[in-house]
Short mmCIF file of C-alpha atoms and ligand atoms in Angstrom, two decimals:
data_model
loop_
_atom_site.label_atom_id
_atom_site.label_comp_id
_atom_site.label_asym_id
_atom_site.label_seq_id
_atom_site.Cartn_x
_atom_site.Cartn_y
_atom_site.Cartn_z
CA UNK A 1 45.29 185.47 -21.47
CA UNK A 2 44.73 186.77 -24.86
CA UNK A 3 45.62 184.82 -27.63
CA UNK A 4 46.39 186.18 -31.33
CA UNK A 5 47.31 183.35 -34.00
CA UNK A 6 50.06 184.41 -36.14
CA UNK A 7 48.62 182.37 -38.78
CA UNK A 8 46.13 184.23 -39.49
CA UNK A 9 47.63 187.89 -38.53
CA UNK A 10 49.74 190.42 -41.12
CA UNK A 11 52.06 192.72 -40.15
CA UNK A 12 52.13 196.54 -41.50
CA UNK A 13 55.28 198.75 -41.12
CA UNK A 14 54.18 202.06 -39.43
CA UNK A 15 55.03 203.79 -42.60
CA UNK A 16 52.02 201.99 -44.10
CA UNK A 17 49.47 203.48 -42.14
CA UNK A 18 49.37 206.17 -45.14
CA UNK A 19 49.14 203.82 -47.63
CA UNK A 20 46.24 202.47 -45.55
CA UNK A 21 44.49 205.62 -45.70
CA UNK A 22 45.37 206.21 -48.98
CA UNK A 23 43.75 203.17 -49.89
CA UNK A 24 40.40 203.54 -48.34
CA UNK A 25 40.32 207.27 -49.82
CA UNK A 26 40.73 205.46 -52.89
CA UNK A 27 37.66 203.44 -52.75
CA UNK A 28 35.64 206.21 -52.03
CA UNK A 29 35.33 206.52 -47.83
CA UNK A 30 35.87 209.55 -46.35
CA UNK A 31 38.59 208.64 -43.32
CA UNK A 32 37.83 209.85 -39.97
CA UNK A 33 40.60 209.31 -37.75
CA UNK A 34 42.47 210.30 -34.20
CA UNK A 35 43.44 214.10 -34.96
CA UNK A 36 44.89 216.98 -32.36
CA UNK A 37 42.62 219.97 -32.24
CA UNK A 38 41.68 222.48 -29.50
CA UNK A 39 44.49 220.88 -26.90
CA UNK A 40 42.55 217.32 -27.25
CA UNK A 41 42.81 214.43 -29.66
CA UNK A 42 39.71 214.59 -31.62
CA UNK A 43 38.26 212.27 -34.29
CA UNK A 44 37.70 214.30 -37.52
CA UNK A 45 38.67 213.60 -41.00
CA UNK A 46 42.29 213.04 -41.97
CA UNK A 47 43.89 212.72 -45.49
CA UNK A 48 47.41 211.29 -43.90
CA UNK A 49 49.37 210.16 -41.12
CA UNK A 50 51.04 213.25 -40.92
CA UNK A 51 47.71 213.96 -39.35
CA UNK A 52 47.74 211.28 -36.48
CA UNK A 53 48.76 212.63 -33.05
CA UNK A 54 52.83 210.89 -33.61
CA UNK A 55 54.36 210.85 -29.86
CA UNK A 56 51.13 212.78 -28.05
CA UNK A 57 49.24 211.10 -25.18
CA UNK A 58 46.45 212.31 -22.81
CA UNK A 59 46.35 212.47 -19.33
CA UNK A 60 42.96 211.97 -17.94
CA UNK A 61 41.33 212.15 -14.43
CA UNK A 62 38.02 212.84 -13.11
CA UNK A 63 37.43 216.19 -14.42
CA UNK A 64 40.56 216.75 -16.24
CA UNK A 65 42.32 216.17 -19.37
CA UNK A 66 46.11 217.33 -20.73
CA UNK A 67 47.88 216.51 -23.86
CA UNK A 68 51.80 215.39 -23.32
CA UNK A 69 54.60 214.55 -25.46
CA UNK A 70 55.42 210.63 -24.95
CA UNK A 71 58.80 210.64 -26.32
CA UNK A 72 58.03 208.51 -28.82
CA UNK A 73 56.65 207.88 -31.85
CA UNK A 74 53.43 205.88 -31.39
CA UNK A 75 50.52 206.84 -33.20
CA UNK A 76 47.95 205.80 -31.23
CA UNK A 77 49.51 206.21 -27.93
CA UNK A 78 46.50 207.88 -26.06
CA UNK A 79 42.86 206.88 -24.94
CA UNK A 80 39.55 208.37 -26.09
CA UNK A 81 39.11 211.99 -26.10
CA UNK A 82 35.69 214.05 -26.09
CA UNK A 83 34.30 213.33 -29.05
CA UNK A 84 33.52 209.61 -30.81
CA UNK A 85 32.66 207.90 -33.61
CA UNK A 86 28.46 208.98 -32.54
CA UNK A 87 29.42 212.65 -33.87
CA UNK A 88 29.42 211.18 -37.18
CA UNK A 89 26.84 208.08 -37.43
CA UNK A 90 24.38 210.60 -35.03
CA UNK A 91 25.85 214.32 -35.97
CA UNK A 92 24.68 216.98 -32.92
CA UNK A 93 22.73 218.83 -35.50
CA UNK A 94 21.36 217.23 -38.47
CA UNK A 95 18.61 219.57 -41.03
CA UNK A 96 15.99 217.00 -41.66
CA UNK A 97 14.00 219.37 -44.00
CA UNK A 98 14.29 223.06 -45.60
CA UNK A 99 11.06 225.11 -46.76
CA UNK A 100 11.16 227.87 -48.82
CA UNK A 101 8.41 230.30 -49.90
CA UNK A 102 8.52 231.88 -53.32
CA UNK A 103 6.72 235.43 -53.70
CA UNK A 104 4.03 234.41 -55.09
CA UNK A 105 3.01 232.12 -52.09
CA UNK A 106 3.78 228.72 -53.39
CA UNK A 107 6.06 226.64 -50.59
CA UNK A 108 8.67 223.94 -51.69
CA UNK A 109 10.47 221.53 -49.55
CA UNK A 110 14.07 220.40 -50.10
CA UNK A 111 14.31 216.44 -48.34
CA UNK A 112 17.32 215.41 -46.92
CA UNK A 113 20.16 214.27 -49.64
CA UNK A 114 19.87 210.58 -50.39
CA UNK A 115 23.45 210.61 -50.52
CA UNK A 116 25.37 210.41 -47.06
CA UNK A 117 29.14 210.04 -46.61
CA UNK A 118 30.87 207.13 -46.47
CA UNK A 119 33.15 206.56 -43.81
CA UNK A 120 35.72 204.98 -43.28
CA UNK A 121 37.09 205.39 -39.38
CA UNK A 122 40.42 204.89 -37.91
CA UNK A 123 41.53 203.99 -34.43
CA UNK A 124 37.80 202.37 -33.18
CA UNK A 125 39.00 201.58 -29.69
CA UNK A 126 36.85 198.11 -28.71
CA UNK A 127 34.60 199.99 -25.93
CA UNK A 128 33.74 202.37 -28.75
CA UNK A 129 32.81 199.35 -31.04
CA UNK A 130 31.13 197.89 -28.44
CA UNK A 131 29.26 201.61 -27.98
CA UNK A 132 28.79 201.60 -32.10
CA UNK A 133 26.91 197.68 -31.42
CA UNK A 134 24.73 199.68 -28.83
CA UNK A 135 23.56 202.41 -31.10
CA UNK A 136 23.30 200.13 -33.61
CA UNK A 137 20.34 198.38 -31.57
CA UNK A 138 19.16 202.06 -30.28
CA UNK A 139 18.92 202.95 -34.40
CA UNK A 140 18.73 200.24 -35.92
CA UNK A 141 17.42 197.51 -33.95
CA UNK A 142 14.39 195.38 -34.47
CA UNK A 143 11.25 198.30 -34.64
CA UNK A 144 12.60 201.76 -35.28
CA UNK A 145 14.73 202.35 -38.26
CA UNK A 146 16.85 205.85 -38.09
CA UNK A 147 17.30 206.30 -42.20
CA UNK A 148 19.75 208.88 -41.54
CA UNK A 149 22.04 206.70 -39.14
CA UNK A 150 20.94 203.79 -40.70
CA UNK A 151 22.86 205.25 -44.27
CA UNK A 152 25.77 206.22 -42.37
CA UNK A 153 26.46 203.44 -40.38
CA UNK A 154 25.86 200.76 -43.37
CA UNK A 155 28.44 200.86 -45.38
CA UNK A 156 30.92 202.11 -42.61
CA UNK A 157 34.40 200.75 -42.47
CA UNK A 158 35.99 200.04 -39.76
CA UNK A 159 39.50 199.75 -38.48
CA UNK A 160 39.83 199.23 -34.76
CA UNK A 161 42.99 199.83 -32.47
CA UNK A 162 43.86 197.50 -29.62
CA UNK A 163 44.68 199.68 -26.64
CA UNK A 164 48.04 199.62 -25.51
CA UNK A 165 47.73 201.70 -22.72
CA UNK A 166 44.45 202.31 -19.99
CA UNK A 167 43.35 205.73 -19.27
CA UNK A 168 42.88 206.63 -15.35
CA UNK A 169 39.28 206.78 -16.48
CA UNK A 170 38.89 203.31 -18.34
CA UNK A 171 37.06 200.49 -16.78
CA UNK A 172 36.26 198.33 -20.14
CA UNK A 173 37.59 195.26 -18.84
CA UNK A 174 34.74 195.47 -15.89
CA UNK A 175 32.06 196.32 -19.10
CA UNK A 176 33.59 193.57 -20.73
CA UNK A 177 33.70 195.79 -23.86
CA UNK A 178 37.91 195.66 -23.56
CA UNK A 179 40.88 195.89 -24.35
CA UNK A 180 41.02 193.97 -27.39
CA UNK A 181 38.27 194.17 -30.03
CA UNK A 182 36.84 190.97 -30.78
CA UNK A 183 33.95 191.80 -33.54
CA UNK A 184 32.75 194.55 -35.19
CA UNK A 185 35.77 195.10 -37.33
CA UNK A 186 37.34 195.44 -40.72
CA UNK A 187 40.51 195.69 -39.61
CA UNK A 188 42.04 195.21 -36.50
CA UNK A 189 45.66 196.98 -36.01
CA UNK A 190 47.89 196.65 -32.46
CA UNK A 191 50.80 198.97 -32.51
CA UNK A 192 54.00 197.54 -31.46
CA UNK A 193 56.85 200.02 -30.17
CA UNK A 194 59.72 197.32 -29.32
CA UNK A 195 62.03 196.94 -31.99
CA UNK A 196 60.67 198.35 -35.67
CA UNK A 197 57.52 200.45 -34.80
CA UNK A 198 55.29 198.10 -36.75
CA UNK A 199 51.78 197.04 -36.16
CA UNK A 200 50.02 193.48 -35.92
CA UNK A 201 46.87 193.82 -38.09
CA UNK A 202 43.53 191.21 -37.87
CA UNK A 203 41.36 191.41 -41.25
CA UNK A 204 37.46 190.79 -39.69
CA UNK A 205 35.97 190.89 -42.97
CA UNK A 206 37.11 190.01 -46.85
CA UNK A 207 36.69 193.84 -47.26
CA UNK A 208 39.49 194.01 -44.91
CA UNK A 209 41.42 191.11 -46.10
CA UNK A 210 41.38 193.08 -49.50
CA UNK A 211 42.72 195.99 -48.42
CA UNK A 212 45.25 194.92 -46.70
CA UNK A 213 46.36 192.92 -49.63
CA UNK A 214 47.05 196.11 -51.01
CA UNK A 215 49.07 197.62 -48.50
CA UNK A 216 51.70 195.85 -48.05
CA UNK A 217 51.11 193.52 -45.42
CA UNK A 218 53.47 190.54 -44.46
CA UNK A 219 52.95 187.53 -42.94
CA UNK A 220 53.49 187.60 -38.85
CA UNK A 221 55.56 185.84 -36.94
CA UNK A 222 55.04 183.92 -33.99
CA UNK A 223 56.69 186.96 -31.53
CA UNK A 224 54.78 189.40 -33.38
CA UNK A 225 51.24 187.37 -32.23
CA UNK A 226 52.93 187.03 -28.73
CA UNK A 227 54.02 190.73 -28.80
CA UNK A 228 50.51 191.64 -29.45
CA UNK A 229 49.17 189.67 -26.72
CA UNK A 230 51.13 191.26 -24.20
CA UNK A 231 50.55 194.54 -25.14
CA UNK A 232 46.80 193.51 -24.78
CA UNK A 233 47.68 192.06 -21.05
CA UNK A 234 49.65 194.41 -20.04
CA UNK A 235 46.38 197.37 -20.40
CA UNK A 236 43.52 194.90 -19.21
CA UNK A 237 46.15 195.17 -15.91
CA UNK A 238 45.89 199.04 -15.91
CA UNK A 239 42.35 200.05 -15.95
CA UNK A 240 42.09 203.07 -13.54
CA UNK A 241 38.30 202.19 -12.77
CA UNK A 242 36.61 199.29 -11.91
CA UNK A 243 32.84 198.79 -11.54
CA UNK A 244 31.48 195.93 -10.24
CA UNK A 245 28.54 194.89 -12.56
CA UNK A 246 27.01 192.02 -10.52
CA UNK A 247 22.93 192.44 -10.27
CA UNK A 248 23.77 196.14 -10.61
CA UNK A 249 20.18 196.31 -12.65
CA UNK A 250 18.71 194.97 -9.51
CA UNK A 251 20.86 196.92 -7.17
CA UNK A 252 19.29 200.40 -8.70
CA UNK A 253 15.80 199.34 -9.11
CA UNK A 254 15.72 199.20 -5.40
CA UNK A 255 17.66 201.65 -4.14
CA UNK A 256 15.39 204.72 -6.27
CA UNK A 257 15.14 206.53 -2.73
CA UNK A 258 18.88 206.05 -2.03
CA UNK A 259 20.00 209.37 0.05
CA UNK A 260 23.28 209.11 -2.35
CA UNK A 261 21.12 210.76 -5.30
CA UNK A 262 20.47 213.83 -2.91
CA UNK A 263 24.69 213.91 -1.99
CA UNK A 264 25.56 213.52 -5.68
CA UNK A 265 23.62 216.15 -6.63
CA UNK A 266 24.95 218.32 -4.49
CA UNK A 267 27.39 218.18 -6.47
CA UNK A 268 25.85 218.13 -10.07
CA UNK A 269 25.70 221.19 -12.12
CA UNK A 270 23.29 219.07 -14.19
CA UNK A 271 25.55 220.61 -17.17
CA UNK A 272 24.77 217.69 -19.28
CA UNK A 273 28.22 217.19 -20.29
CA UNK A 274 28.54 213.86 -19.64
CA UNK A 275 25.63 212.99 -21.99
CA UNK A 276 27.47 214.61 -24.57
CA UNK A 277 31.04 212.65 -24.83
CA UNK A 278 29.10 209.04 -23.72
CA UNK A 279 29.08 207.49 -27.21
CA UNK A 280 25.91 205.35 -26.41
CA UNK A 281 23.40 208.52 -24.92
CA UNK A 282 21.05 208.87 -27.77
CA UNK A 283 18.66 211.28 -26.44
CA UNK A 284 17.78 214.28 -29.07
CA UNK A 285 14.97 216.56 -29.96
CA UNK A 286 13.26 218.50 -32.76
CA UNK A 287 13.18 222.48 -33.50
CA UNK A 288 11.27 224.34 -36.00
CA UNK A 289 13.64 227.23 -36.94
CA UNK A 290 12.51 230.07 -39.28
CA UNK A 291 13.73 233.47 -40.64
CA UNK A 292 12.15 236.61 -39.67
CA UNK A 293 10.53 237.00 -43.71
CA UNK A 294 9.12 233.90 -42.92
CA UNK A 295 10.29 233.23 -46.55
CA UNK A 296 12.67 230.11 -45.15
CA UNK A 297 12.33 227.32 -42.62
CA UNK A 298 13.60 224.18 -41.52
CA UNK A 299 13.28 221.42 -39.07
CA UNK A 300 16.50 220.28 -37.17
CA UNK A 301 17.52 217.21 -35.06
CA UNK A 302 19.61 218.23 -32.06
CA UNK A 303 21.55 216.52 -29.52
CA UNK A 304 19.17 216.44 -26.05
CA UNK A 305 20.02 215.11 -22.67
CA UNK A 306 18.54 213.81 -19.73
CA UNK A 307 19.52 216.69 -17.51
CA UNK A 308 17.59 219.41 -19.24
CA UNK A 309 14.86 220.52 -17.47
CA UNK A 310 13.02 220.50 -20.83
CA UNK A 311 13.36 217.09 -22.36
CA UNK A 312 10.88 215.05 -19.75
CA UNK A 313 8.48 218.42 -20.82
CA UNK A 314 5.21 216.99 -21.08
CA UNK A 315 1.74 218.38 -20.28
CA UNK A 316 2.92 221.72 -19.08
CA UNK A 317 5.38 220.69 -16.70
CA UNK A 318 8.74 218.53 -16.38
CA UNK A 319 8.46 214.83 -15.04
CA UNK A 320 12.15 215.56 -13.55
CA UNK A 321 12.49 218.68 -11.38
CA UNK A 322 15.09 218.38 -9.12
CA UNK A 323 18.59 217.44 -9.90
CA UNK A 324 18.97 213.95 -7.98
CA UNK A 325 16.47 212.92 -10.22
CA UNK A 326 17.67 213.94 -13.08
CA UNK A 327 21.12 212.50 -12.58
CA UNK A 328 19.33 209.24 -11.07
CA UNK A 329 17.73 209.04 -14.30
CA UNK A 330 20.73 209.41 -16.34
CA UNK A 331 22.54 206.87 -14.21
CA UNK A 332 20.05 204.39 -13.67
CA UNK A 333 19.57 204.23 -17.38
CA UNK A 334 22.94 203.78 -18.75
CA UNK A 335 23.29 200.49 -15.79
CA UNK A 336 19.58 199.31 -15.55
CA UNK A 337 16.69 200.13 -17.58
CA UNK A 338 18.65 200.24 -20.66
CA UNK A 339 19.29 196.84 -19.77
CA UNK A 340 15.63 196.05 -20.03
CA UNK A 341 14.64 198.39 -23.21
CA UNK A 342 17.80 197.21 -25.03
CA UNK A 343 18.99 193.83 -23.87
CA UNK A 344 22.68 195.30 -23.11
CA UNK A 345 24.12 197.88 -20.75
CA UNK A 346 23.92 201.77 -21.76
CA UNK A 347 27.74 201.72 -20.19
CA UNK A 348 30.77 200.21 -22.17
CA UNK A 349 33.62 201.87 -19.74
CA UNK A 350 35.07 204.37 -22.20
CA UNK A 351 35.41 206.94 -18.92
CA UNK A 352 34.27 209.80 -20.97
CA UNK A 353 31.72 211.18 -18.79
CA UNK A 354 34.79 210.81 -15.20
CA UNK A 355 36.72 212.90 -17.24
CA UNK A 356 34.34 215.41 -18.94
CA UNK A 357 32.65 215.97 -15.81
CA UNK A 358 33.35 219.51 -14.48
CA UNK A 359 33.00 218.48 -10.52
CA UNK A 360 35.12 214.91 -11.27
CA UNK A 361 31.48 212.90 -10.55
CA UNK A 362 32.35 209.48 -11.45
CA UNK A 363 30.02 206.87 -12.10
CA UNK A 364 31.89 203.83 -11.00
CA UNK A 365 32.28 205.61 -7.47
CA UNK A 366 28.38 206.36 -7.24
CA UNK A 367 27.78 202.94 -8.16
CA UNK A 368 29.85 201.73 -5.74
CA UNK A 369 28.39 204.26 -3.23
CA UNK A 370 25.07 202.56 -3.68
CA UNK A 371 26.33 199.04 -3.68
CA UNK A 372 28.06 199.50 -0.35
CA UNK A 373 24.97 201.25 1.79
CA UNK A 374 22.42 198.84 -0.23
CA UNK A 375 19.09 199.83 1.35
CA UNK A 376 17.64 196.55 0.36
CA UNK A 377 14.04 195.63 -1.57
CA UNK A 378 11.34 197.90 -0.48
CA UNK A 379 8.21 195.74 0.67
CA UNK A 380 5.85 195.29 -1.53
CA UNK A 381 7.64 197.67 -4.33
CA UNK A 382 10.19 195.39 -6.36
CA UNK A 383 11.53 198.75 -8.23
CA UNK A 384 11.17 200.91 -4.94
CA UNK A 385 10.07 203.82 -7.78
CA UNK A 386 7.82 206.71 -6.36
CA UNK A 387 6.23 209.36 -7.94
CA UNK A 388 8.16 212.59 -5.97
CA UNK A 389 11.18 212.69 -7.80
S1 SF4 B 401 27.34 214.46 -13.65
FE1 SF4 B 401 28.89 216.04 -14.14
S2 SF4 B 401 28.86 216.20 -16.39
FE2 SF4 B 401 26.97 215.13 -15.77
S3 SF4 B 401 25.43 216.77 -15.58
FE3 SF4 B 401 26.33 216.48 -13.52
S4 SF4 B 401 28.02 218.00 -13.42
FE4 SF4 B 401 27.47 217.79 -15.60
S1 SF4 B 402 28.33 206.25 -19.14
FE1 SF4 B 402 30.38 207.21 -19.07
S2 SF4 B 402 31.84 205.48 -19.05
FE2 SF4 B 402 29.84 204.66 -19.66
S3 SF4 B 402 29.87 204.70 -21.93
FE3 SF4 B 402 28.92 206.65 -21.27
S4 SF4 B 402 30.63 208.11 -21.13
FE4 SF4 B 402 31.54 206.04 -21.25
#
């Protein structure tokens, strides 16, 4: 059962989630926080709560996703949407250098700014702080340094949200990445609806501690802790997925020729899409781009994913042809070899890529797929890999 300590917990009145922002504007962060756009609850920069998506929720299912009214006021009454905290510590398209040639010949370069913005985000749910800790190792771990992500991410404040409701596509609790956030915070904020809409808040850091001191914040009570704890409880009981992590890493090394690839990709439209909204895939490539004077050009990082044909491009052809490999690949990296290249799992159980997916593919049910027709070690080939696919 979770267990919050009163004694070391504030309470904030919902009207001071303004004066929250307001305060981190005030030392200098630009605040990136839950915002509706476009029919879905997007994380983009907001100046006030008037901003936050007051009384919407999101309805989620493999392949689908609807905004509805919740008939109350909650602020953060919803579960991830498409986007994620990754679209601003890894932008999709980032201009690494500009050229310019003057008439006379003579080329000059414009670097990237030394300056990058300072966030400050609101509403980190703990699978996407558990996703920021994976991408932290990805750009920042022990022998590649990303400066770009590396100058975002530093100085990054962060003020997480304990769920207090699981989407149909959530399985956290079987990533153990969820509900509540644990680490990684500044500031750690449950919303309470019973009685005054108020919300329990954690500090993680002194940074946090600080700013709360100037908010406002009172001292909790005992039923505010236990309040908290429930609503904690009461989502780790909802989780609409499950996946059953035990030896998966194992399980997919040896089942490489598994006929559920060829079903699944059936299936696949090898769109990409679910590469896109997971908030660990890192994947990304490089393009020259120059104008038709050939007076201006620049080099830009892009977004890449596993299921274009192009990205495994090497040597004149692509290492990944067909589909079920390509969607092995994807798959078998988020649950296995990431595993072994990053000591953790590529997978934290936010459910993005259930609900993003066009066809409703789901991960946790091709997982379980595999785990239930195991085709057991191959002899004589631990990893059962062969070269056809
Ligand atoms: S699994 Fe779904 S989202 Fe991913 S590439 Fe295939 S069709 Fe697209
Ligand atoms: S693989 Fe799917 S469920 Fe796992 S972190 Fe990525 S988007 Fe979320």
């Amino acid at each position: 059962m979770a267990v919050v300590s009163a004694s070391t917990a504030s309470v904030l009145r919902s009207a001071a989630i303004d004066d929250l922002i307001a305060a981190l504007a005030a030392r200098g962060y630009t605040v990136i926080g839950p915002t509706v756009r476009d029919g879905a609850i997007l994380y983009e920069e907001v100046s006030s709560a008037a901003q936050l998506p007051a009384g919407i929720t999101d309805e989620q299912e493999g392949g689908t996703y609807r905004l509805s009214e919740r008939g109350d006021d909650a602020l953060f009454g919803f579960n991830n949407g498409p986007n994620s905290w990754k679209h601003h510590l890894f932008p999709p398209n980032l201009t690494l250098w500009k050229a310019h040639r003057a008439a006379g010949g003579e080329i000059t370069y414009d670097e990237q700014p030394d300056e990058r913005p300072r966030y400050a985000f609101l509403g980190v749910r703990s699978c996407d702080l558990a996703a920021i800790g994976v991408q932290d190792k990805v750009f920042i771990g022990d022998s590649y340094t990303d400066a770009d992500y590396e100058a975002r991410r530093r100085d990054a404040f962060i003020v997480a949200i304990n769920c207090s409701k699981a989407g149909n596509t959530c399985f956290c609790v079987s990533m153990g990445t969820g509900p509540r956030a644990e680490s990684g915070y500044d500031l750690a904020l449950t919303e309470l609806l019973e009685g005054e809409h108020r919300f329990l808040v954690e500090a993680g850091s002194e940074r946090g501690e600080e700013v709360l001191a100037e908010v406002g914040a009172e001292e909790a009570s005992r039923a505010d802790a236990d309040a908290a704890a429930a609503v904690s409880e009461e989502c780790a009981s909802q989780m609409g997925r499950e996946l059953d992590t035990d030896g998966i890493k194992e399980l997919l090394y040896r089942n490489m020729e598994h006929p559920r690839w060829d079903e699944v990709s059936e299936r696949c439209l090898t769109c990409g899409n679910c590469t896109l909204v997971c908030p660990t895939c890192f994947c990304h490539t490089v393009e020259d781009v120059s104008d038709l004077a050939g007076e201006e050009a620049e080099r830009v990082r892009q977004w890449d994913s596993c299921f274009n044909l192009d990205h495994s491009y090497i040597h004149g052809g692509s290492v990944r042809n067909s589909s079920p490999s390509r969607y092995r690949q994807w798959m078998t990296h988020k649950l296995a070899t990431w595993i072994d290249q990053f000591g953790t799992s590529g997978c934290v159980g936010c459910g993005r890529c259930i609900t993003w997916c066009p066809v409703a593919i789901d991960i946790t049910e091709e997982a379980a797929a595999i785990r239930a027709t195991d085709l057991g070690p191959s002899p004589g080939d631990e990893r059962g890999i062969s070269a056809d696919h």
